[in-house]
JSON list of C-alpha atoms and ligand atoms in Angstrom, two decimals:
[
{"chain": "A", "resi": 1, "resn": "UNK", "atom": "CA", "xyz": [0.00, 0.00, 0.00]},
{"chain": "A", "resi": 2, "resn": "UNK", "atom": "CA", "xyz": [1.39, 3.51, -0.29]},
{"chain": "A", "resi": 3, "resn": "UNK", "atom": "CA", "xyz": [1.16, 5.69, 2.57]},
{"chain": "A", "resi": 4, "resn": "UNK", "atom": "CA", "xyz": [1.32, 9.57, 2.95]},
{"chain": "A", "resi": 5, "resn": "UNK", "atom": "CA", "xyz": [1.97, 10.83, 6.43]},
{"chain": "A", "resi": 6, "resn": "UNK", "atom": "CA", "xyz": [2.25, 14.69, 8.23]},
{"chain": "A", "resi": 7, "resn": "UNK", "atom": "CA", "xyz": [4.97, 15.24, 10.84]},
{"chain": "A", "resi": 8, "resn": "UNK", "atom": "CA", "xyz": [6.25, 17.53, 12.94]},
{"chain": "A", "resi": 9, "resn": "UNK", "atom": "CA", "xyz": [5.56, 21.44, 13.77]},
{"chain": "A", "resi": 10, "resn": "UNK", "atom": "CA", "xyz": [5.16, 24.09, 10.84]},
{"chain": "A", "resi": 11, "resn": "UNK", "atom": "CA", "xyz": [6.62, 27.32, 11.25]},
{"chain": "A", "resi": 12, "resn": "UNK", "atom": "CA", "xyz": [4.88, 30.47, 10.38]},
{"chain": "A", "resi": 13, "resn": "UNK", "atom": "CA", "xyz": [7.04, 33.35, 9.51]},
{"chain": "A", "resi": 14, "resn": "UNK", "atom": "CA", "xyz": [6.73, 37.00, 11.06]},
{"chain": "A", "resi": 15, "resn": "UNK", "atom": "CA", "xyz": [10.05, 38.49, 9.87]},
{"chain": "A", "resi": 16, "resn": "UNK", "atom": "CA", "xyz": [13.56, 37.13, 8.78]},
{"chain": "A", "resi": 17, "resn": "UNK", "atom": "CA", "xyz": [14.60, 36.47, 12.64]},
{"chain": "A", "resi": 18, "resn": "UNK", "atom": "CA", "xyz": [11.24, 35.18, 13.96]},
{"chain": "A", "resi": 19, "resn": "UNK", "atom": "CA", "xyz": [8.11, 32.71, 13.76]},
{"chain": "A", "resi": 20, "resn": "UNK", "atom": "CA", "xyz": [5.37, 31.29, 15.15]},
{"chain": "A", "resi": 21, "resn": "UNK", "atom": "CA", "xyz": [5.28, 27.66, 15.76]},
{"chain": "A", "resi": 22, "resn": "UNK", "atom": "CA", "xyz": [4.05, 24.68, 18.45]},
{"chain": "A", "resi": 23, "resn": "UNK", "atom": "CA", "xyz": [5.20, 22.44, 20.62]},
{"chain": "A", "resi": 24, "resn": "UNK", "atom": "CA", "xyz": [6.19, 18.95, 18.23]},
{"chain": "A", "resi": 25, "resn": "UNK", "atom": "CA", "xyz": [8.96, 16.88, 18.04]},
{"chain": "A", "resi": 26, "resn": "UNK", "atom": "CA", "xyz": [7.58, 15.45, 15.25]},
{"chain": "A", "resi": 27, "resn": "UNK", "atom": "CA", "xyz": [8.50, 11.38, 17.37]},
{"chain": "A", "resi": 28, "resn": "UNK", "atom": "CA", "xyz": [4.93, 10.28, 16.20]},
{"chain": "A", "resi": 29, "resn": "UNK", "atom": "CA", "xyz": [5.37, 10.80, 12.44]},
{"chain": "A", "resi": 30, "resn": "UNK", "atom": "CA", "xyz": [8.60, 9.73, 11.80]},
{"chain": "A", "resi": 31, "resn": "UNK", "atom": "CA", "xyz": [7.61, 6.62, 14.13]},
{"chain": "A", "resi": 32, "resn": "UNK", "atom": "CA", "xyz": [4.87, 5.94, 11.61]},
{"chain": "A", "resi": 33, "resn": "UNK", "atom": "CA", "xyz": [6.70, 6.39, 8.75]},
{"chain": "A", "resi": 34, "resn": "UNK", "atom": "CA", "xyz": [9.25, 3.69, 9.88]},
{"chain": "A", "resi": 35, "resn": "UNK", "atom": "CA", "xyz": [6.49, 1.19, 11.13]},
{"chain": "A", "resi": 36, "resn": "UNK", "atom": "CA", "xyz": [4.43, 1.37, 7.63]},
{"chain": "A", "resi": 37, "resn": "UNK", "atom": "CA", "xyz": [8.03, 1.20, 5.76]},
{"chain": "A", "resi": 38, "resn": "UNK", "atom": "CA", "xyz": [9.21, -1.58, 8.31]},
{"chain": "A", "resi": 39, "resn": "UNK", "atom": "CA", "xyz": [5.86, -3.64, 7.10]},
{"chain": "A", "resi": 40, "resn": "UNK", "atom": "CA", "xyz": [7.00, -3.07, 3.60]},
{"chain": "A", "resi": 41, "resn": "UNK", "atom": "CA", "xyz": [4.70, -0.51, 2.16]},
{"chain": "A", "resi": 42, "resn": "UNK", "atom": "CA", "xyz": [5.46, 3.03, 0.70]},
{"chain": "A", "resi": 43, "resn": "UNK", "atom": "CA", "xyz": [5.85, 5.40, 2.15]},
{"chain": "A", "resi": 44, "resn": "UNK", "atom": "CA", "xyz": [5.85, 9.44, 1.24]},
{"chain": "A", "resi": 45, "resn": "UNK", "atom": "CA", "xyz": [6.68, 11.57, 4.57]},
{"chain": "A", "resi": 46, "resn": "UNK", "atom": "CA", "xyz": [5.94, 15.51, 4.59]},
{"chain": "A", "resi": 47, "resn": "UNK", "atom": "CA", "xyz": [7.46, 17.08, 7.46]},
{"chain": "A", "resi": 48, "resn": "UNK", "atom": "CA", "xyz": [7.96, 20.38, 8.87]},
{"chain": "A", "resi": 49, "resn": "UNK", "atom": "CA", "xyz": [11.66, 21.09, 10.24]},
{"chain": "A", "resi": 50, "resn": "UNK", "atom": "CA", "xyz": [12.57, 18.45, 13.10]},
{"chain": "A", "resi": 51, "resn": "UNK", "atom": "CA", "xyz": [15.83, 17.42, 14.88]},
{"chain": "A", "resi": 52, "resn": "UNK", "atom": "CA", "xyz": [15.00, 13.82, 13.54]},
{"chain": "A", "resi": 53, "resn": "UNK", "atom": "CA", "xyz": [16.54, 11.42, 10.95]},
{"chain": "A", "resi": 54, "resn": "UNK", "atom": "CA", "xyz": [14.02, 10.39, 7.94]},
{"chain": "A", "resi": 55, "resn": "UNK", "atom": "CA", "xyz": [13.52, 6.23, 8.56]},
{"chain": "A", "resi": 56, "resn": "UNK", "atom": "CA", "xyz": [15.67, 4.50, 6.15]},
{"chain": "A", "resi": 57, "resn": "UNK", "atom": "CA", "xyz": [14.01, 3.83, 2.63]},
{"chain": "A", "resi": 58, "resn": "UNK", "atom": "CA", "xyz": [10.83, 6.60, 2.96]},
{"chain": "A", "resi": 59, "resn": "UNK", "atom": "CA", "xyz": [10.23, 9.14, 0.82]},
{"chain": "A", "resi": 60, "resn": "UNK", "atom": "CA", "xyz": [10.55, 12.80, 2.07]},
{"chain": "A", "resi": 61, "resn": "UNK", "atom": "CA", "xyz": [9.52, 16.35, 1.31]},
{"chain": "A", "resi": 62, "resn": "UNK", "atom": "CA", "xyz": [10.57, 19.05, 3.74]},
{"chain": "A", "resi": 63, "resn": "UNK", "atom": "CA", "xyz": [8.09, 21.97, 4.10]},
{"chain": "A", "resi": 64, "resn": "UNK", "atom": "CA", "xyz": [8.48, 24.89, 6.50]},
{"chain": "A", "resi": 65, "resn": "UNK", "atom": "CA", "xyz": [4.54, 26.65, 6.48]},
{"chain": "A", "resi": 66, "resn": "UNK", "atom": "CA", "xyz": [1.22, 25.35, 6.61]},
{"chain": "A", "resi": 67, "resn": "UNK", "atom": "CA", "xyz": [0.28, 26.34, 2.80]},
{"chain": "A", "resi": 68, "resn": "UNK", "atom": "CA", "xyz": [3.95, 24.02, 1.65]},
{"chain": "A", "resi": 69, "resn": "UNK", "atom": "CA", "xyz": [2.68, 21.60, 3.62]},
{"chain": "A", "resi": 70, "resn": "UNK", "atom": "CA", "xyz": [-0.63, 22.12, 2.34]},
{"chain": "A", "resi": 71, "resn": "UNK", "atom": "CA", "xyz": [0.57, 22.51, -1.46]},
{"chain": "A", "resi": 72, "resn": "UNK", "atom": "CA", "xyz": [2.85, 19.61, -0.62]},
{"chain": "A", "resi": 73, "resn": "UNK", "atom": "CA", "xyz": [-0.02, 17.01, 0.13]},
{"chain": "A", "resi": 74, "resn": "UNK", "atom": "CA", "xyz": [-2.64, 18.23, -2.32]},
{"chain": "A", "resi": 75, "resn": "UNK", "atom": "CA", "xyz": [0.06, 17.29, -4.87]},
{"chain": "A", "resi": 76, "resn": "UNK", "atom": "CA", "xyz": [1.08, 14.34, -3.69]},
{"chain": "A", "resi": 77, "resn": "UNK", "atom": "CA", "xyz": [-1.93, 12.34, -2.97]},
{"chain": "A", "resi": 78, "resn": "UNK", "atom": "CA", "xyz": [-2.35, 10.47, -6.71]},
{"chain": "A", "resi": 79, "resn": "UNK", "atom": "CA", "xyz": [-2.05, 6.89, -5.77]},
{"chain": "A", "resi": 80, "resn": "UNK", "atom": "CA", "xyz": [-2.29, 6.97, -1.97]},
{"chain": "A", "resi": 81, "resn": "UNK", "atom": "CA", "xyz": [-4.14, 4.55, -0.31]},
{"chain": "A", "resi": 82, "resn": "UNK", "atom": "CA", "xyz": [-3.54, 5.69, 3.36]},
{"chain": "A", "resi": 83, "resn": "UNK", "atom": "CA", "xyz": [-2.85, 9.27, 4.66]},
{"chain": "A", "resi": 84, "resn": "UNK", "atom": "CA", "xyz": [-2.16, 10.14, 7.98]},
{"chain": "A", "resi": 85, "resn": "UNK", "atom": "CA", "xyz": [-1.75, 13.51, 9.41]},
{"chain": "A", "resi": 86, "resn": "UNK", "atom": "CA", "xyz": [-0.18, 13.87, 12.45]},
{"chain": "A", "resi": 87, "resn": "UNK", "atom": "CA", "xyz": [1.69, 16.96, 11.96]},
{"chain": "A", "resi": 88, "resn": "UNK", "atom": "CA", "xyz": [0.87, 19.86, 14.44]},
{"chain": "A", "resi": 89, "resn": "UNK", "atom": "CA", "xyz": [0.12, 22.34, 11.74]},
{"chain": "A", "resi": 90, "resn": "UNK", "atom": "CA", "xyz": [0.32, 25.96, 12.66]},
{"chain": "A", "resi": 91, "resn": "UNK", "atom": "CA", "xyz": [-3.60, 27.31, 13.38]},
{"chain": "A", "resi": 92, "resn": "UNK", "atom": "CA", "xyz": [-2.91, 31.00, 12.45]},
{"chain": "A", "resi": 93, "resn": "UNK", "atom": "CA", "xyz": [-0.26, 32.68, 10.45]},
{"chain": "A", "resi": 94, "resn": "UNK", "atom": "CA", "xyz": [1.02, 36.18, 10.68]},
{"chain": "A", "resi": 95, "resn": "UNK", "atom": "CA", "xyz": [-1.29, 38.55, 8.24]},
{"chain": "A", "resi": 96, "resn": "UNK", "atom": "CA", "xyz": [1.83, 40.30, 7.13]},
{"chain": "A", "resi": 97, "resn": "UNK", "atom": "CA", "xyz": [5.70, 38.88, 6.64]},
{"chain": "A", "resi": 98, "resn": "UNK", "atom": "CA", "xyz": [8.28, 42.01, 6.90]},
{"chain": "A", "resi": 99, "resn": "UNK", "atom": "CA", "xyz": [11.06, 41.65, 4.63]},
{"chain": "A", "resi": 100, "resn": "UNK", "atom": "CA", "xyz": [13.17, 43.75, 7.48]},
{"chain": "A", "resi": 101, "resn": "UNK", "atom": "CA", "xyz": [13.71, 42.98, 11.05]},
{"chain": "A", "resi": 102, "resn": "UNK", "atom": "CA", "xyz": [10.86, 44.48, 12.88]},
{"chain": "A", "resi": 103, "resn": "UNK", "atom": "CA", "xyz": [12.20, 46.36, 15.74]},
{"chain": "A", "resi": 104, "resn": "UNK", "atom": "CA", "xyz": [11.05, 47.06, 19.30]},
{"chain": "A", "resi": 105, "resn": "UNK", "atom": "CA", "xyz": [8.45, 50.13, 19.81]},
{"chain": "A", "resi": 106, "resn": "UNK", "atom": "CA", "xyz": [7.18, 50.99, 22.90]},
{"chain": "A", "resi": 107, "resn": "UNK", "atom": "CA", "xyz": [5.89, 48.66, 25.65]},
{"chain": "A", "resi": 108, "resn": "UNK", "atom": "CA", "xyz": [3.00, 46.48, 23.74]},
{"chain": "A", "resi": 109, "resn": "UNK", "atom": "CA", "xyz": [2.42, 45.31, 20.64]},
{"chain": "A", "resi": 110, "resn": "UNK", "atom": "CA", "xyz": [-0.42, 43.64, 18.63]},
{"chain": "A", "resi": 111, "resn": "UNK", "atom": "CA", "xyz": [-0.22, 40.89, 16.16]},
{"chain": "A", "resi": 112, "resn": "UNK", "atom": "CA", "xyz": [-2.10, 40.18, 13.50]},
{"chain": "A", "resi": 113, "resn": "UNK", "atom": "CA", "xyz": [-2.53, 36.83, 12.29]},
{"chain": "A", "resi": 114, "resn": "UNK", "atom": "CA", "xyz": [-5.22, 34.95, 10.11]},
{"chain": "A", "resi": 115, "resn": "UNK", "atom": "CA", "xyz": [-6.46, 30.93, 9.25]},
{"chain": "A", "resi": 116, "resn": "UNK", "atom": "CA", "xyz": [-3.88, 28.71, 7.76]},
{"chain": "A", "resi": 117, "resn": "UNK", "atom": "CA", "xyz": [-5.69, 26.35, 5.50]},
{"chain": "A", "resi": 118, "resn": "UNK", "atom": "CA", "xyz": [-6.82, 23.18, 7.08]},
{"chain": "A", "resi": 119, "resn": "UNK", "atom": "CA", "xyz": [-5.11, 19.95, 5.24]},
{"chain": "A", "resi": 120, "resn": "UNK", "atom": "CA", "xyz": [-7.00, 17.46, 7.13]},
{"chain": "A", "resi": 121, "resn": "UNK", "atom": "CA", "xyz": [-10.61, 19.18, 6.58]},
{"chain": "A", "resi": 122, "resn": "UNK", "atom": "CA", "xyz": [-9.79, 19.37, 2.51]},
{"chain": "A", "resi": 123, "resn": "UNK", "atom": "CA", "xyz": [-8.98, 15.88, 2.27]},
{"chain": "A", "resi": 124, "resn": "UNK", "atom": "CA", "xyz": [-12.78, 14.73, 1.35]},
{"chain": "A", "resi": 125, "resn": "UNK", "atom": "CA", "xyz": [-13.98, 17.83, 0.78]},
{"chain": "A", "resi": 126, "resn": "UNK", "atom": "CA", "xyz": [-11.36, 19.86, -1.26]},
{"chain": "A", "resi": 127, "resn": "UNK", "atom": "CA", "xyz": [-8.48, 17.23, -2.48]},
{"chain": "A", "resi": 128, "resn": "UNK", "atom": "CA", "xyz": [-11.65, 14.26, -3.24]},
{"chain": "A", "resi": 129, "resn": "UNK", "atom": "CA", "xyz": [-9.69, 11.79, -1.20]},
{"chain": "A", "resi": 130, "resn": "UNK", "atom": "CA", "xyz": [-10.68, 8.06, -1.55]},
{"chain": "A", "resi": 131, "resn": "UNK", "atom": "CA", "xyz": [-8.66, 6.54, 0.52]},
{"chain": "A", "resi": 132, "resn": "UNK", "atom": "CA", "xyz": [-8.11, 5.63, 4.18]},
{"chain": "A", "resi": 133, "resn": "UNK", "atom": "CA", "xyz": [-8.51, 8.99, 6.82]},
{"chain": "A", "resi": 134, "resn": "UNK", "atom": "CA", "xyz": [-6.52, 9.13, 9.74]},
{"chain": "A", "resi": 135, "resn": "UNK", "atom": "CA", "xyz": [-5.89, 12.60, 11.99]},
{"chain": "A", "resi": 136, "resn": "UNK", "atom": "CA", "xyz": [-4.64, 13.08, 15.41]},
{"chain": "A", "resi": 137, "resn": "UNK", "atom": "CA", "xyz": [-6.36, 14.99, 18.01]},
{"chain": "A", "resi": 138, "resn": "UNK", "atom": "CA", "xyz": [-4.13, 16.97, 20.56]},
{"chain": "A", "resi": 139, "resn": "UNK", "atom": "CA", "xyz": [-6.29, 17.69, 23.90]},
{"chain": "A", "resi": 140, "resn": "UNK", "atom": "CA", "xyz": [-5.97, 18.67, 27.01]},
{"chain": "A", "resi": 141, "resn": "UNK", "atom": "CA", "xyz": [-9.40, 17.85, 28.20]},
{"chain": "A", "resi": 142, "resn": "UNK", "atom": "CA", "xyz": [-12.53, 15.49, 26.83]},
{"chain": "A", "resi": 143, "resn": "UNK", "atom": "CA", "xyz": [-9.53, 13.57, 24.52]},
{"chain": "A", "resi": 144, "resn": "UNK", "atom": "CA", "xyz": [-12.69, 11.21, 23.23]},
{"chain": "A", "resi": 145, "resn": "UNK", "atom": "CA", "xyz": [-15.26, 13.56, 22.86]},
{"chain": "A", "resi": 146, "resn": "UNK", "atom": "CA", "xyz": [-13.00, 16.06, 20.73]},
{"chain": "A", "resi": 147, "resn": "UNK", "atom": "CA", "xyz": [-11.33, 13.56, 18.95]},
{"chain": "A", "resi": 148, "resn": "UNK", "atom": "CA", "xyz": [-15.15, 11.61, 17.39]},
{"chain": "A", "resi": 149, "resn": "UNK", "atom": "CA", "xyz": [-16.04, 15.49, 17.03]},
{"chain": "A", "resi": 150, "resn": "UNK", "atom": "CA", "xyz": [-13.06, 15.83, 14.70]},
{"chain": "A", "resi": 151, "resn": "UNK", "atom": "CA", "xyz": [-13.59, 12.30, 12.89]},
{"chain": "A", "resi": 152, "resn": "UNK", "atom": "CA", "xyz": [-17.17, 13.47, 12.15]},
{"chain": "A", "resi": 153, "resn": "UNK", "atom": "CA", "xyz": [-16.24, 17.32, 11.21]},
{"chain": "A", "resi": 154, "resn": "UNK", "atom": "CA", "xyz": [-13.69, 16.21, 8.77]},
{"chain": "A", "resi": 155, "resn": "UNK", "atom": "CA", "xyz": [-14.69, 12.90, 7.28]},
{"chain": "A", "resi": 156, "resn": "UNK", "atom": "CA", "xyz": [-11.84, 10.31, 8.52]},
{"chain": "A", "resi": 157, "resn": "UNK", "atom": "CA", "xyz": [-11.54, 6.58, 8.69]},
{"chain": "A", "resi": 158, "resn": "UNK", "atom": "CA", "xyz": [-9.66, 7.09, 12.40]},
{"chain": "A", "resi": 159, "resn": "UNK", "atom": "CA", "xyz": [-8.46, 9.84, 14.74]},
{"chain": "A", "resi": 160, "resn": "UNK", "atom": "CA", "xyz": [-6.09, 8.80, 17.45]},
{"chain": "A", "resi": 161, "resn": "UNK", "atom": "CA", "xyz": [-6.59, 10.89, 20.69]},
{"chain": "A", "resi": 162, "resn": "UNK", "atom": "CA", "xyz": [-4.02, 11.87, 23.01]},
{"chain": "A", "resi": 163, "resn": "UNK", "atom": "CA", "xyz": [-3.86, 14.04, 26.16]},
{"chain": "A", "resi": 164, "resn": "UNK", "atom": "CA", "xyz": [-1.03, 16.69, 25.83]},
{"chain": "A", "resi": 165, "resn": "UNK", "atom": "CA", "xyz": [-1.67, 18.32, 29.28]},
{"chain": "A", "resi": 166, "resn": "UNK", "atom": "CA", "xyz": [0.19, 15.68, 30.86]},
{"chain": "A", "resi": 167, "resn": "UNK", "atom": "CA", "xyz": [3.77, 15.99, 30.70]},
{"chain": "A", "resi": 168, "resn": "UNK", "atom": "CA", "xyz": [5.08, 12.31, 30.70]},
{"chain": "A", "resi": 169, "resn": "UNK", "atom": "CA", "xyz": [3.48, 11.80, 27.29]},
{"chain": "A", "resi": 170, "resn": "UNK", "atom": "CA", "xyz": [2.86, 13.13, 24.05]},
{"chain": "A", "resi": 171, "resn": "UNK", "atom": "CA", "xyz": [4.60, 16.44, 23.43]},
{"chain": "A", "resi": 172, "resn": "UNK", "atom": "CA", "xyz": [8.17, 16.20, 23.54]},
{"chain": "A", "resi": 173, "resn": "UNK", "atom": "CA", "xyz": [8.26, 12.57, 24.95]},
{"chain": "A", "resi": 174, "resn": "UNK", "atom": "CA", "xyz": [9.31, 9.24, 23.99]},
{"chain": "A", "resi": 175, "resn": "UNK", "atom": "CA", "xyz": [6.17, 7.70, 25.38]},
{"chain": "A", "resi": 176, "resn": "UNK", "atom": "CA", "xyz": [2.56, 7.95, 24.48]},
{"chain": "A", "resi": 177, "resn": "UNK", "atom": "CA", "xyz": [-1.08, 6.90, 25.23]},
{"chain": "A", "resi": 178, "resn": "UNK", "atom": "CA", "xyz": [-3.55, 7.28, 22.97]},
{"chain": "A", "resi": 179, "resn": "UNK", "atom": "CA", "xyz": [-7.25, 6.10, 22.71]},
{"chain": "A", "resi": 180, "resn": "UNK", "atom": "CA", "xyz": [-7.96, 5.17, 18.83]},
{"chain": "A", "resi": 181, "resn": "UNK", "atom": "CA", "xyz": [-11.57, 6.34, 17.76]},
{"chain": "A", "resi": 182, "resn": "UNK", "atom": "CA", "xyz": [-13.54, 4.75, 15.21]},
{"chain": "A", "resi": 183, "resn": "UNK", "atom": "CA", "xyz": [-17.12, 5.37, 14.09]},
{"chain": "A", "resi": 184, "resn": "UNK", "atom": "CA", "xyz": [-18.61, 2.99, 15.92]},
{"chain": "A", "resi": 185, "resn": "UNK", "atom": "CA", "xyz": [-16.32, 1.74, 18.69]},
{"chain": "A", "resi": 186, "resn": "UNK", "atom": "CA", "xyz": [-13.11, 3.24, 20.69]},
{"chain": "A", "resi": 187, "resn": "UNK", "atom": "CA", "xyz": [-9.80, 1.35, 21.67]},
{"chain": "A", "resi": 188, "resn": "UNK", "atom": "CA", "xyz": [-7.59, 2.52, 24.53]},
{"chain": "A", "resi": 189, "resn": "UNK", "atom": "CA", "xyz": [-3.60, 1.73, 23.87]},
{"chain": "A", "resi": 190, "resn": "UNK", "atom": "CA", "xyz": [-1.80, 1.18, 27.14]},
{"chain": "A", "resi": 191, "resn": "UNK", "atom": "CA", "xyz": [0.82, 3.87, 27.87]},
{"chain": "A", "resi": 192, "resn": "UNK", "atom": "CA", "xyz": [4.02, 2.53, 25.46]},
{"chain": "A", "resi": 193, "resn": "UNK", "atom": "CA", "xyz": [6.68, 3.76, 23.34]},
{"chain": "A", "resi": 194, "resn": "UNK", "atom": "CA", "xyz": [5.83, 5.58, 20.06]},
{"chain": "A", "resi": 195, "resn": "UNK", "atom": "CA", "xyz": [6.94, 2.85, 17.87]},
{"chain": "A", "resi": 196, "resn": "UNK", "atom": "CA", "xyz": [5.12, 0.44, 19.35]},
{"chain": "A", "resi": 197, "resn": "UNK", "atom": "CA", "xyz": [1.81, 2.77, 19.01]},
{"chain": "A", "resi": 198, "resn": "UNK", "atom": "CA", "xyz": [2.95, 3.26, 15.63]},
{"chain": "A", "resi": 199, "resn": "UNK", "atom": "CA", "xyz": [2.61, -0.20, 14.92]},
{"chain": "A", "resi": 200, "resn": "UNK", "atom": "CA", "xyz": [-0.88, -0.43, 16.50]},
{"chain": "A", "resi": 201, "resn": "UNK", "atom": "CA", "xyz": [-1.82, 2.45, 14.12]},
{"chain": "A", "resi": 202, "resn": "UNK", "atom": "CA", "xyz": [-0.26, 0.99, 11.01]},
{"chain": "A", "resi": 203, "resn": "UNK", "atom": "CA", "xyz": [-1.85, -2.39, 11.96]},
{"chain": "A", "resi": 204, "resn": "UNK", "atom": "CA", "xyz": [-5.41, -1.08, 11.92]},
{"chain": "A", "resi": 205, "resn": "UNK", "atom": "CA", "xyz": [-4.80, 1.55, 8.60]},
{"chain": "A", "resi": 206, "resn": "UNK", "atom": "CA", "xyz": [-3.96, -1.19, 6.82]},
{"chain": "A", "resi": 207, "resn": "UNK", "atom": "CA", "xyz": [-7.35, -3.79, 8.01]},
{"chain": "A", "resi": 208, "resn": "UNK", "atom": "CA", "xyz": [-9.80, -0.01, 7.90]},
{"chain": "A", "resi": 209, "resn": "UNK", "atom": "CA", "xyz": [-11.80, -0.30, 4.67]},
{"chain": "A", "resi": 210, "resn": "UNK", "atom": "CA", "xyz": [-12.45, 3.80, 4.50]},
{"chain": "A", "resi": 211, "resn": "UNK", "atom": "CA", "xyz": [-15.62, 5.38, 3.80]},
{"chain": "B", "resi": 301, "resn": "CTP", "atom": "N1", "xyz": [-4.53, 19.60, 10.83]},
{"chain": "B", "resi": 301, "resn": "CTP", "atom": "C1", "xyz": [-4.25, 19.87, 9.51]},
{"chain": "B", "resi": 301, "resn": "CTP", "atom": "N2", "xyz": [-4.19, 21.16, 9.08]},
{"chain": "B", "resi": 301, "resn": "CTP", "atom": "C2", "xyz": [-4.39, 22.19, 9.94]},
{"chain": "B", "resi": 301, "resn": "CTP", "atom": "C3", "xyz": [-4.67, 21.93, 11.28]},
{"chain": "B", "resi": 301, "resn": "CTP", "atom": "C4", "xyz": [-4.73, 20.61, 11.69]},
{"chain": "B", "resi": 301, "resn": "CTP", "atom": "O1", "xyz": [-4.07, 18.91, 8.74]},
{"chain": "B", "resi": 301, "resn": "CTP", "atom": "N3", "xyz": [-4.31, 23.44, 9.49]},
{"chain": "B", "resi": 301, "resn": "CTP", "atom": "C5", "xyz": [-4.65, 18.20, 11.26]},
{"chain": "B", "resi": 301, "resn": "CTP", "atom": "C6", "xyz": [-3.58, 17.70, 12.21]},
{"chain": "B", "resi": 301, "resn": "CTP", "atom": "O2", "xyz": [-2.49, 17.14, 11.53]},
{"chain": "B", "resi": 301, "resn": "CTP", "atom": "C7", "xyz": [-4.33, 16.68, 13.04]},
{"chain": "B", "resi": 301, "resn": "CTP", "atom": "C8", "xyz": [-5.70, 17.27, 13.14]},
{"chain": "B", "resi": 301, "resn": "CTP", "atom": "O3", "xyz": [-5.85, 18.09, 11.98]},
{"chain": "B", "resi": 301, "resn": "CTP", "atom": "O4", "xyz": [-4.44, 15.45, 12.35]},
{"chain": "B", "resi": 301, "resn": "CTP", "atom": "C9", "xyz": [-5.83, 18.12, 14.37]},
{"chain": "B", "resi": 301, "resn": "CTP", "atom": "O5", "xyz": [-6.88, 18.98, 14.18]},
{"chain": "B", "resi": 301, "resn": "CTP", "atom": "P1", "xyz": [-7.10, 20.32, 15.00]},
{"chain": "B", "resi": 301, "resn": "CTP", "atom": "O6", "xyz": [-6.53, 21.48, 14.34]},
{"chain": "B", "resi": 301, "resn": "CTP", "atom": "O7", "xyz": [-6.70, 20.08, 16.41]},
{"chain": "B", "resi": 301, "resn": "CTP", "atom": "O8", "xyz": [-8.66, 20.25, 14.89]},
{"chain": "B", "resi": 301, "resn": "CTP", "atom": "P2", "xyz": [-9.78, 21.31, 14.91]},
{"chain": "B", "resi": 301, "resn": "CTP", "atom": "O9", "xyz": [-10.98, 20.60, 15.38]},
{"chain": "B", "resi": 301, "resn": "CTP", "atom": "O10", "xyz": [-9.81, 21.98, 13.57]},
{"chain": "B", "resi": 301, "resn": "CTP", "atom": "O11", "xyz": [-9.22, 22.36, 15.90]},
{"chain": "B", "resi": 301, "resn": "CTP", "atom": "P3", "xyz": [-9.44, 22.74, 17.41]},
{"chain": "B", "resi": 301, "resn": "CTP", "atom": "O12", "xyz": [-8.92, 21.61, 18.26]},
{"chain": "B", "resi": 301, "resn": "CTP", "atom": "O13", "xyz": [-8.56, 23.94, 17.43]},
{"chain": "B", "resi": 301, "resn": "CTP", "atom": "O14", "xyz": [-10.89, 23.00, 17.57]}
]
């Protein structure tokens, strides 16, 4: 099968020094990428700028915004037969990008920013995707509730929940526990590493007949 997967943080840029960006490691993505590749499919990863190396034998396109990353997957998607976003794609963007170094004035300041596009919520709806769905859901409360609200708002096969308040998972960790919601039924993974969730994950994209 060939796979298409979303890693890691996107960076939104204000000026030539600074940017606005989240908290990702990117662990989860590249851990999928490997597992899928490991079980011998293909595999196309999109990431935004990590401190990680791309798994042996997987495809890669690095992207730095939302709208490459956006661009990137629209483009890519001929052929795919599973996509899964996990990157933590920048919400808002700075309205404006100055070309110079904006300097300090005074003792506040305002920024303006505006939507980035939405990859996962174009997948049906904008890109006419066929194949298998899966997104992530970052929460810090209600992890369930969000994530089947997200499954439902943007058409997927699968989100996989996950509680970023606490700090011995998710975020910046190693570890992670993550409660897999389908459209009829939940399953709670044990707390484990993120290649053996990854595994989970690419066990059930692969059995998931999408929608
Ligand atoms: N995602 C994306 N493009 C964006 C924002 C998010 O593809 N511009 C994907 C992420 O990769 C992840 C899922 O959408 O798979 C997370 O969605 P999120 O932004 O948290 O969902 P919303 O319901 O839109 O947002 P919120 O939690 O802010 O209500």
């Amino acid at each position: 099968m060939r796979f298409l997967i979303t890693a890691g943080p996107t960076r939104e840029p204000l000026d030539p020094a600074r940017y606005l960006t989240n908290r990702s490691s990117g662990r989860m993505g590249y851990a999928l990428a490997g597992a899928a590749r490991h079980d011998g499919h293909d595999v196309l990863l999109i990431s935004g700028p990590t401190t990680l190396d791309v798994p042996p034998g997987v495809d890669f396109i690095q992207v730095e915004t939302a709208q490459q990353m956006y661009d990137a997957v629209r483009d890519m998607l001929d052929g795919v037969d599973v996509a899964i976003l996990t990157a933590a794609v920048a919400d808002y963007r700075p309205v404006a990008y100055s070309e110079q170094k904006i300097k300090k004035q005074g003792e506040r300041m305002v920024l303006e920013l505006e939507r980035t596009p939405d990859i996962l919520g174009s997948m049906r709806s904008v890109f006419g995707f066929k194949g298998t769905l899966i997104g992530f859901a970052a929460e810090t409360q209600d992890v369930e509730s969000y994530a089947r609200g997200k499954l439902e708002r943007k058409q997927c096969d699968m989100v996989v929940g996950n509680d970023v308040s606490r700090s011995d998972i998710g975020f910046d960790s190693r570890e992670n526990e993550v409660v897999l919601v389908f459209p009829d039924h939940v399953e709670y993974l044990e707390k484990d590493t993120k290649e053996h969730i990854a595994m989970h994950i690419i066990e059930h994209a692969t059995i998931i007949r999408p929608k």
